[in-house]
Structure formats: C-alpha cells, structure tokens
XYZ file of C-alpha atoms in Angstrom:
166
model
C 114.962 86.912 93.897
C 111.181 86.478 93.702
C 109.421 88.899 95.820
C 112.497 90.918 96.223
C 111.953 94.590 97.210
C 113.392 97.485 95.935
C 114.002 101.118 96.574
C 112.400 103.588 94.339
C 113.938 106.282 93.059
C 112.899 109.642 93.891
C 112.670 112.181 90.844
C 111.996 115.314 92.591
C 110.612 116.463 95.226
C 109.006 120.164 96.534
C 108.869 121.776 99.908
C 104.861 122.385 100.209
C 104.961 123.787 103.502
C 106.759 124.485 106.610
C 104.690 124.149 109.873
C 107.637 124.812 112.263
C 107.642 121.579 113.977
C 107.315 119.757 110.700
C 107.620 119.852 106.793
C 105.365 118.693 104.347
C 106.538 117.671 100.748
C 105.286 115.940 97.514
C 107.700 113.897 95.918
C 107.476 112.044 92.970
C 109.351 108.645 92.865
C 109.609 106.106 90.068
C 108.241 102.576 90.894
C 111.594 99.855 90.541
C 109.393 97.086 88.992
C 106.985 99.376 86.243
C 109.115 102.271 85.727
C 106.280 104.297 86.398
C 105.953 108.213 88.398
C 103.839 108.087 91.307
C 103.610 111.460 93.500
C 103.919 110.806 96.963
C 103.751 112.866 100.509
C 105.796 113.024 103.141
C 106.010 114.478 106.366
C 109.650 115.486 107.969
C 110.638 116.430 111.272
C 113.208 117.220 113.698
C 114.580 114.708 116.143
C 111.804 114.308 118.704
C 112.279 113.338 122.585
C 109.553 111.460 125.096
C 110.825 110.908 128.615
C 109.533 108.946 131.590
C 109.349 110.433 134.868
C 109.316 108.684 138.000
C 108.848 110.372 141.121
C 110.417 108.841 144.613
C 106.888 107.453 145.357
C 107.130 105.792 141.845
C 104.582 107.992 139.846
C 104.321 108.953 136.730
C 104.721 113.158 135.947
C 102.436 113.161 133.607
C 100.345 116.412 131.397
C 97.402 117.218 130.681
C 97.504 119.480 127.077
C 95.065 120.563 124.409
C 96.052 119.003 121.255
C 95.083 120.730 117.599
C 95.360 117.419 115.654
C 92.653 115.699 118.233
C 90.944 118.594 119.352
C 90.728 118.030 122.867
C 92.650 117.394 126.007
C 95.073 114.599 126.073
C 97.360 112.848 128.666
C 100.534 112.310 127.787
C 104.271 111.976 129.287
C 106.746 115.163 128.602
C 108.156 115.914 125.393
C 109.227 117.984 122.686
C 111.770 118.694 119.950
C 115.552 118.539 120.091
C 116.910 122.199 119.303
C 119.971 122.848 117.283
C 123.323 121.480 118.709
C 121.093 119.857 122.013
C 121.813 116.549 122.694
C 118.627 114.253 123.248
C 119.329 113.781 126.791
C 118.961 116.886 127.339
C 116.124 118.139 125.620
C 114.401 115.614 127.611
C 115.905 116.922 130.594
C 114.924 120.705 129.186
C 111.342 119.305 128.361
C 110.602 117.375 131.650
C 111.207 121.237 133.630
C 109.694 123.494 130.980
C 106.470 121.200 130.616
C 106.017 120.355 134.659
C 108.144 121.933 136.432
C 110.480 118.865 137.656
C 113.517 118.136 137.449
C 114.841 114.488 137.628
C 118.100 113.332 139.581
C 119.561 111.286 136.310
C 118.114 110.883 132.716
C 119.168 107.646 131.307
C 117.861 106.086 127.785
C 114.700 108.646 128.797
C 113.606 107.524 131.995
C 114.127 110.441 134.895
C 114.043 108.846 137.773
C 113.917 110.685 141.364
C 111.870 113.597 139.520
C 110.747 116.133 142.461
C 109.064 120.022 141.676
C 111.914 122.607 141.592
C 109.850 125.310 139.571
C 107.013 126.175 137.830
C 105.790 125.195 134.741
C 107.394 127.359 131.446
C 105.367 126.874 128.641
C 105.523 128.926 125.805
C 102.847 131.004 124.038
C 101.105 128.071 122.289
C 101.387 125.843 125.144
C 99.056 125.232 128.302
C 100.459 122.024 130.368
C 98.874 120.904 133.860
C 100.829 118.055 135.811
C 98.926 114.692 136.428
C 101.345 112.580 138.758
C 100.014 108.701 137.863
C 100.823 105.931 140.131
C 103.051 103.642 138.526
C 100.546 100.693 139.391
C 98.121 102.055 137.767
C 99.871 102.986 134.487
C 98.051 99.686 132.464
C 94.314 100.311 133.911
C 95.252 104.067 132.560
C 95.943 102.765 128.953
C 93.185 100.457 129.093
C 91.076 103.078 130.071
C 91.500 104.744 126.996
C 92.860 107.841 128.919
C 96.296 108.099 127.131
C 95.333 108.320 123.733
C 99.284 109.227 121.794
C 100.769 106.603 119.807
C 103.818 108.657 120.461
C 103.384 108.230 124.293
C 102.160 104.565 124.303
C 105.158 103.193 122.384
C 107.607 105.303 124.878
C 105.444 103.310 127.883
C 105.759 100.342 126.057
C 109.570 100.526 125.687
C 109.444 101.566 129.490
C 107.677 98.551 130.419
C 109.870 96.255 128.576
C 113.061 97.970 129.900
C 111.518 97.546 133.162
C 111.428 94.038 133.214
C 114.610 93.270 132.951
C-alpha cells in the first residue's frame, strides 16, 4: 500500500544514563524502506500520575515548585511517579497528601474530589511544594494567563474539562 508505514527494527540499543526518574538510551534502528542504521534517543520512564483536586468550594489544590528543566517556579496540579507494586490510584492518592497536604474523599479516573487539609506537606529532600488553591472558575483565565506552563498538567486539565462536560 502506497504510503504505508512501517516499524523499524531496532538493532541495539545502550543504557546512557540513569537519572532516577528517567533513562536515557541511544538506539540504533534500521529504516524499513532504505535498509539503512540511523542512531536514535530515547527517553524512558516509569508510569507517571497527575490528579485533579477539587476542594468542597470547587477549587483547584494546586503547587507552586521550582522546576530544574525550566528553571523557575511553576504551577502545576499534584503528581509524581507510581512506585513498585502501587496501583495508579493510589499514587495519586499518595501524591495529592505528600505534595499538599490533602487528602480527597474518593479518587476516580484522577479527579479527588472533596479534598480538605489533614496534614502537612511531606516533601522529600529535593522537593519544596507550596499549595495554591485556584477557583475552579478561574482555571481558563489561569491557562490563558500563561501561569500554568506543564504540558504534563495542561493535557490532565484538558482531559478534566472534557470529562467535565459530560
């Protein structure tokens, strides 16, 4: 079939370095229409979780973090990586306490809804979270705003606001 795409076929491919919260390899795959080696890079990570708090007064528990790969402060929804054997419902659940201190009355598809402050925040060494609760009507003059900057994080909102409408 004319403009039929095709996997490649990887040849090798070396571990170049582990960062902890992600892997970066060079692999070299051969193209399916030239035969030809190209090296390629790829970055590899475990499962990842976002979720969407609502309080009862319908805002959302946001934080405020330093980021390395933007150097600077960003706002962003809770998140983090799945550990070993942790369901994703529950790293979310784990995340949403450790990163603001609140704990939501169900998690479903990511969305914590009924999220009040039980404790404080638990971040670890290389971590520095402050809460930012966000009214839920003003979550699009936020984005607009430029203030939420993740692609990450605007996706998750998006997929919240779709949800949302139904």
């Amino acid at each position: 079939m004319p403009g039929d795409v095709k996997d490649w076929e990887e040849m090798e491919r070396e571990l170049l370095q582990d960062c902890r919260v992600f892997t970066v390899s060079r692999m070299t795959s051969r193209s399916p229409h030239t035969g030809k080696a190209h090296p390629f890079y790829r970055i590899d990570s475990s499962d990842w979780v976002n979720v969407v708090a609502l309080t009862p007064r319908d805002e959302l528990v946001m934080v405020r973090q330093y980021r390395h790969g933007e150097g600077r402060v960003t706002l962003e929804i809770p998140g983090g990586l799945v550990d070993p054997g942790e369901s994703a419902a529950a790293a979310a659940a784990r995340e949403l306490l450790e990163e603001t201190g609140y704990r939501a009355g169900s998690v479903e598809s990511f969305v914590a809804r009924g999220a009040e402050r039980v404790a404080e925040i638990a971040n670890g060494q290389t971590e520095e979270t402050v809460v930012e609760l966000v009214p839920l009507e003003l979550l699009r003059e936020t984005l607009r705003a430029g203030r939420i900057t993740s692609a990450l994080v605007v996706a998750a909102l998006y997929w919240f606001e779709l949800e949302s409408a139904r």
